[in-house]
């Protein structure tokens, strides 16, 4: 009788253990699924950030904030090599610590991590210790995870997260953080071309206007405040003739005076750039093309009324009167501005479309 009871108890205990293990696996599976969903949500937020934010700096700041909020990280810092030096793309650490944080690649404790592309976890055992890379910041953090970043097997920087407690990241799911790290690299690759554009914006020496690249970087920040805007491209159609018959100095003067005439009539919120050569672009932020059409009619008249004389005393009788061809279209927020501008350029460069007396719409 006693043996039978013991056997029954053993069976019950075994069944309970099996049941507990089953429940544990389900909970673990749910947690893994939840973490995967969270990872996908973070990736979606990253993608939204790429489309919503304007400048590269804004994008990295938004991404870093997403990481901090979603994963409840105390500190997060993204450091990228820009070709000349390591720079902090985003960090919520006080700026007085940045010199230390942007030089972690030279710290011995992270050398193996950089060489092997494997994350490095460092922590202290008690509150009286400090992390090996800390110099003057004794009490700021007690745990850190270092993630080297690579683009096509080329080391380009790192992402480091830091915690205020010893062993803070002992139980964190590193596989999810690896996914996040890869997402950071994906975003970096996506915004790399934009960063190049932002860095090559220049001022034209004749007109002091920004170059075309300004439209696609800082300028878009202004343009995309509105759902639609009117975009306009105009070209001085007789600049080659002026250069040949009167001289290139007069041609340069024509470029300058046309730019000054147009700029004087524009509101500060409108973007006016020298697009290329004798072509200029204007973006009328938040304005419809009908309103712009009548305005450009007046601008066209002012420009073509100009009588630009040569500075050469022997050629005082020679004057140049610029002629311009104008094309206007609508830009919709969220679409490719560079593609819209390219279509205008193709139209205005078409010799079969020489309606110089009219404002043209596309």
Short mmCIF file of C-alpha atoms in Angstrom, two decimals, residues 97-354:
data_model
loop_
_atom_site.label_atom_id
_atom_site.label_comp_id
_atom_site.label_asym_id
_atom_site.label_seq_id
_atom_site.Cartn_x
_atom_site.Cartn_y
_atom_site.Cartn_z
CA UNK A 97 32.72 62.90 -21.22
CA UNK A 98 32.72 62.86 -25.02
CA UNK A 99 36.50 63.05 -25.45
CA UNK A 100 36.79 59.78 -23.57
CA UNK A 101 33.87 58.10 -25.31
CA UNK A 102 35.07 58.87 -28.84
CA UNK A 103 38.48 57.31 -28.23
CA UNK A 104 37.46 53.87 -26.99
CA UNK A 105 38.94 52.22 -30.08
CA UNK A 106 42.38 52.86 -28.57
CA UNK A 107 41.49 51.21 -25.23
CA UNK A 108 43.20 47.79 -24.81
CA UNK A 109 40.08 46.23 -23.34
CA UNK A 110 38.18 46.74 -26.62
CA UNK A 111 40.96 45.81 -29.07
CA UNK A 112 40.00 42.14 -29.33
CA UNK A 113 36.34 43.06 -29.80
CA UNK A 114 37.24 45.32 -32.74
CA UNK A 115 39.48 42.68 -34.32
CA UNK A 116 36.97 39.84 -33.97
CA UNK A 117 33.72 41.87 -34.44
CA UNK A 118 32.41 40.27 -31.22
CA UNK A 119 30.70 42.48 -28.60
CA UNK A 120 32.58 43.09 -25.36
CA UNK A 121 30.82 43.15 -21.97
CA UNK A 122 32.62 44.78 -19.05
CA UNK A 123 31.37 45.29 -15.51
CA UNK A 124 32.62 45.83 -11.97
CA UNK A 125 32.06 43.63 -8.93
CA UNK A 126 31.25 46.39 -6.45
CA UNK A 127 30.48 50.11 -6.26
CA UNK A 128 34.06 51.02 -5.34
CA UNK A 129 35.52 49.87 -8.65
CA UNK A 130 35.57 51.65 -11.99
CA UNK A 131 35.48 50.33 -15.55
CA UNK A 132 38.90 50.01 -17.27
CA UNK A 133 38.23 52.77 -19.82
CA UNK A 134 37.04 55.30 -17.25
CA UNK A 135 39.50 58.03 -16.35
CA UNK A 136 37.95 60.96 -14.52
CA UNK A 137 34.35 59.68 -14.35
CA UNK A 138 34.51 57.41 -11.30
CA UNK A 139 30.82 57.10 -10.44
CA UNK A 140 29.03 57.49 -13.78
CA UNK A 141 28.65 53.87 -14.93
CA UNK A 142 29.38 50.37 -13.63
CA UNK A 143 28.55 48.19 -16.66
CA UNK A 144 29.00 48.55 -20.42
CA UNK A 145 28.55 46.63 -23.66
CA UNK A 146 30.72 47.56 -26.64
CA UNK A 147 29.51 46.72 -30.16
CA UNK A 148 31.98 47.26 -33.05
CA UNK A 149 30.28 48.42 -36.26
CA UNK A 150 31.28 47.14 -39.69
CA UNK A 151 30.17 48.02 -43.22
CA UNK A 152 31.17 45.36 -45.76
CA UNK A 153 33.87 44.02 -43.41
CA UNK A 154 35.31 47.50 -42.86
CA UNK A 155 35.40 48.74 -39.28
CA UNK A 156 33.68 52.15 -39.14
CA UNK A 157 33.03 52.77 -35.44
CA UNK A 158 31.12 51.44 -32.48
CA UNK A 159 27.97 51.55 -30.39
CA UNK A 160 28.35 51.44 -26.61
CA UNK A 161 25.60 51.11 -24.02
CA UNK A 162 26.29 51.80 -20.34
CA UNK A 163 24.51 51.08 -17.07
CA UNK A 164 24.70 52.55 -13.59
CA UNK A 165 24.79 49.21 -11.72
CA UNK A 166 27.31 46.34 -11.54
CA UNK A 167 26.30 43.35 -13.70
CA UNK A 168 23.41 45.38 -15.16
CA UNK A 169 23.55 43.61 -18.53
CA UNK A 170 24.08 40.04 -17.28
CA UNK A 171 20.62 38.90 -18.38
CA UNK A 172 20.10 41.10 -21.41
CA UNK A 173 19.39 39.28 -24.68
CA UNK A 174 22.50 39.94 -26.75
CA UNK A 175 20.94 38.43 -29.87
CA UNK A 176 18.34 41.21 -29.89
CA UNK A 177 21.07 43.80 -29.35
CA UNK A 178 22.99 42.29 -32.27
CA UNK A 179 19.91 42.85 -34.43
CA UNK A 180 19.72 46.43 -33.17
CA UNK A 181 23.41 46.90 -33.97
CA UNK A 182 22.84 45.64 -37.50
CA UNK A 183 19.92 48.04 -37.82
CA UNK A 184 22.20 50.91 -36.80
CA UNK A 185 24.60 49.88 -39.57
CA UNK A 186 21.71 49.70 -42.06
CA UNK A 187 20.62 53.21 -41.13
CA UNK A 188 24.20 54.43 -41.36
CA UNK A 189 24.48 53.07 -44.90
CA UNK A 190 21.16 54.62 -45.85
CA UNK A 191 22.03 58.11 -44.62
CA UNK A 192 25.63 58.01 -45.83
CA UNK A 193 24.76 59.52 -49.22
CA UNK A 194 22.75 62.24 -47.51
CA UNK A 195 25.74 63.08 -45.32
CA UNK A 196 27.88 63.42 -48.44
CA UNK A 197 25.32 65.81 -49.97
CA UNK A 198 25.18 67.91 -46.82
CA UNK A 199 28.97 68.18 -46.75
CA UNK A 200 29.40 69.26 -50.38
CA UNK A 201 26.96 72.20 -50.28
CA UNK A 202 28.87 75.30 -51.36
CA UNK A 203 28.25 78.98 -52.04
CA UNK A 204 28.47 80.07 -55.67
CA UNK A 205 31.25 82.64 -56.09
CA UNK A 206 29.31 84.86 -58.52
CA UNK A 207 25.91 84.93 -56.86
CA UNK A 208 26.65 83.87 -53.24
CA UNK A 209 23.68 81.50 -53.57
CA UNK A 210 23.76 77.97 -52.19
CA UNK A 211 24.42 75.16 -54.66
CA UNK A 212 21.86 72.61 -55.82
CA UNK A 213 22.82 70.14 -53.06
CA UNK A 214 21.33 72.47 -50.44
CA UNK A 215 17.86 71.55 -51.70
CA UNK A 216 18.29 67.89 -50.76
CA UNK A 217 19.76 68.43 -47.31
CA UNK A 218 19.09 71.42 -45.09
CA UNK A 219 16.68 72.94 -47.60
CA UNK A 220 14.35 69.94 -47.45
CA UNK A 221 13.85 70.62 -43.74
CA UNK A 222 12.09 73.85 -44.70
CA UNK A 223 10.30 72.45 -47.75
CA UNK A 224 8.84 69.45 -45.94
CA UNK A 225 7.05 71.58 -43.39
CA UNK A 226 4.34 71.74 -46.05
CA UNK A 227 2.35 69.03 -47.83
CA UNK A 228 2.89 70.60 -51.26
CA UNK A 229 5.16 73.29 -52.64
CA UNK A 230 5.75 74.87 -56.03
CA UNK A 231 9.15 74.14 -57.56
CA UNK A 232 10.50 76.36 -60.31
CA UNK A 233 13.51 76.12 -62.59
CA UNK A 234 14.58 78.87 -64.96
CA UNK A 235 17.46 79.14 -67.40
CA UNK A 236 19.12 82.13 -69.01
CA UNK A 237 18.69 80.97 -72.58
CA UNK A 238 20.98 83.45 -74.32
CA UNK A 239 23.99 83.27 -71.98
CA UNK A 240 26.12 81.45 -74.56
CA UNK A 241 25.36 84.14 -77.15
CA UNK A 242 26.27 86.90 -74.66
CA UNK A 243 29.56 85.17 -73.86
CA UNK A 244 30.45 84.85 -77.53
CA UNK A 245 29.33 88.28 -78.82
CA UNK A 246 30.10 90.55 -75.86
CA UNK A 247 32.43 88.57 -73.63
CA UNK A 248 32.52 86.14 -70.72
CA UNK A 249 32.98 88.95 -68.18
CA UNK A 250 29.63 90.38 -69.25
CA UNK A 251 28.18 86.87 -69.13
CA UNK A 252 29.33 86.52 -65.53
CA UNK A 253 27.83 89.93 -64.75
CA UNK A 254 24.53 88.80 -66.28
CA UNK A 255 24.51 85.74 -63.99
CA UNK A 256 25.16 87.96 -60.96
CA UNK A 257 22.56 90.64 -61.76
CA UNK A 258 19.86 88.14 -62.66
CA UNK A 259 20.43 86.39 -59.31
CA UNK A 260 20.32 89.70 -57.42
CA UNK A 261 17.12 90.80 -59.19
CA UNK A 262 15.30 87.56 -58.41
CA UNK A 263 16.60 87.33 -54.85
CA UNK A 264 15.42 90.86 -54.05
CA UNK A 265 11.85 89.85 -54.84
CA UNK A 266 11.77 86.61 -52.88
CA UNK A 267 10.59 86.02 -49.32
CA UNK A 268 13.18 84.53 -46.95
CA UNK A 269 11.13 81.35 -46.52
CA UNK A 270 11.52 80.53 -50.22
CA UNK A 271 14.65 78.68 -51.28
CA UNK A 272 16.69 80.09 -54.14
CA UNK A 273 19.80 78.27 -55.37
CA UNK A 274 22.09 78.29 -58.37
CA UNK A 275 21.17 74.94 -59.85
CA UNK A 276 23.87 74.59 -62.48
CA UNK A 277 25.51 77.00 -64.91
CA UNK A 278 22.82 79.41 -66.21
CA UNK A 279 20.05 77.47 -64.42
CA UNK A 280 18.48 78.58 -61.12
CA UNK A 281 15.96 76.81 -58.90
CA UNK A 282 13.34 78.30 -56.59
CA UNK A 283 11.17 76.34 -54.15
CA UNK A 284 8.08 78.23 -53.01
CA UNK A 285 7.36 76.35 -49.78
CA UNK A 286 3.65 75.76 -49.23
CA UNK A 287 2.57 77.79 -52.30
CA UNK A 288 0.44 76.50 -55.20
CA UNK A 289 1.68 76.76 -58.78
CA UNK A 290 -1.09 79.13 -59.90
CA UNK A 291 0.03 81.79 -57.43
CA UNK A 292 3.65 81.24 -58.42
CA UNK A 293 2.84 81.58 -62.12
CA UNK A 294 1.73 85.21 -61.90
CA UNK A 295 4.68 86.00 -59.64
CA UNK A 296 7.16 84.50 -62.09
CA UNK A 297 5.59 86.45 -64.94
CA UNK A 298 6.59 89.63 -63.11
CA UNK A 299 10.06 88.25 -62.28
CA UNK A 300 10.56 87.31 -65.93
CA UNK A 301 9.66 90.83 -67.00
CA UNK A 302 12.06 92.39 -64.49
CA UNK A 303 14.91 90.15 -65.59
CA UNK A 304 14.36 90.69 -69.30
CA UNK A 305 14.19 94.46 -68.81
CA UNK A 306 17.76 94.46 -67.52
CA UNK A 307 20.32 96.26 -69.68
CA UNK A 308 23.71 95.04 -68.53
CA UNK A 309 26.70 96.99 -69.82
CA UNK A 310 30.26 95.88 -70.26
CA UNK A 311 32.78 97.22 -67.72
CA UNK A 312 35.26 97.67 -70.55
CA UNK A 313 35.42 101.40 -71.46
CA UNK A 314 36.06 100.52 -75.10
CA UNK A 315 32.84 98.50 -75.25
CA UNK A 316 30.44 100.86 -73.45
CA UNK A 317 27.95 100.64 -76.29
CA UNK A 318 27.56 96.89 -75.84
CA UNK A 319 24.75 95.81 -73.53
CA UNK A 320 23.26 92.44 -72.71
CA UNK A 321 19.58 91.72 -72.15
CA UNK A 322 19.03 88.28 -70.56
CA UNK A 323 16.21 86.05 -71.71
CA UNK A 324 14.87 83.34 -69.44
CA UNK A 325 12.81 80.20 -69.85
CA UNK A 326 10.67 79.19 -66.86
CA UNK A 327 9.13 75.86 -65.89
CA UNK A 328 7.00 75.27 -62.77
CA UNK A 329 5.68 72.09 -61.17
CA UNK A 330 4.29 70.80 -57.86
CA UNK A 331 6.38 68.93 -55.30
CA UNK A 332 4.62 66.61 -52.84
CA UNK A 333 6.12 66.02 -49.40
CA UNK A 334 7.62 62.55 -49.07
CA UNK A 335 8.38 62.12 -52.77
CA UNK A 336 11.81 62.34 -54.37
CA UNK A 337 12.62 66.04 -54.77
CA UNK A 338 15.74 65.28 -56.81
CA UNK A 339 13.63 63.31 -59.33
CA UNK A 340 11.10 66.15 -59.63
CA UNK A 341 13.91 68.67 -60.22
CA UNK A 342 15.52 66.39 -62.81
CA UNK A 343 12.28 66.31 -64.80
CA UNK A 344 12.17 70.11 -64.82
CA UNK A 345 15.77 70.21 -65.97
CA UNK A 346 15.13 67.75 -68.80
CA UNK A 347 12.21 69.86 -69.98
CA UNK A 348 14.03 73.17 -69.79
CA UNK A 349 17.07 71.78 -71.63
CA UNK A 350 14.90 70.48 -74.48
CA UNK A 351 15.51 72.72 -77.51
CA UNK A 352 12.05 71.88 -78.85
CA UNK A 353 10.47 73.69 -75.89
CA UNK A 354 11.46 77.31 -76.49
#
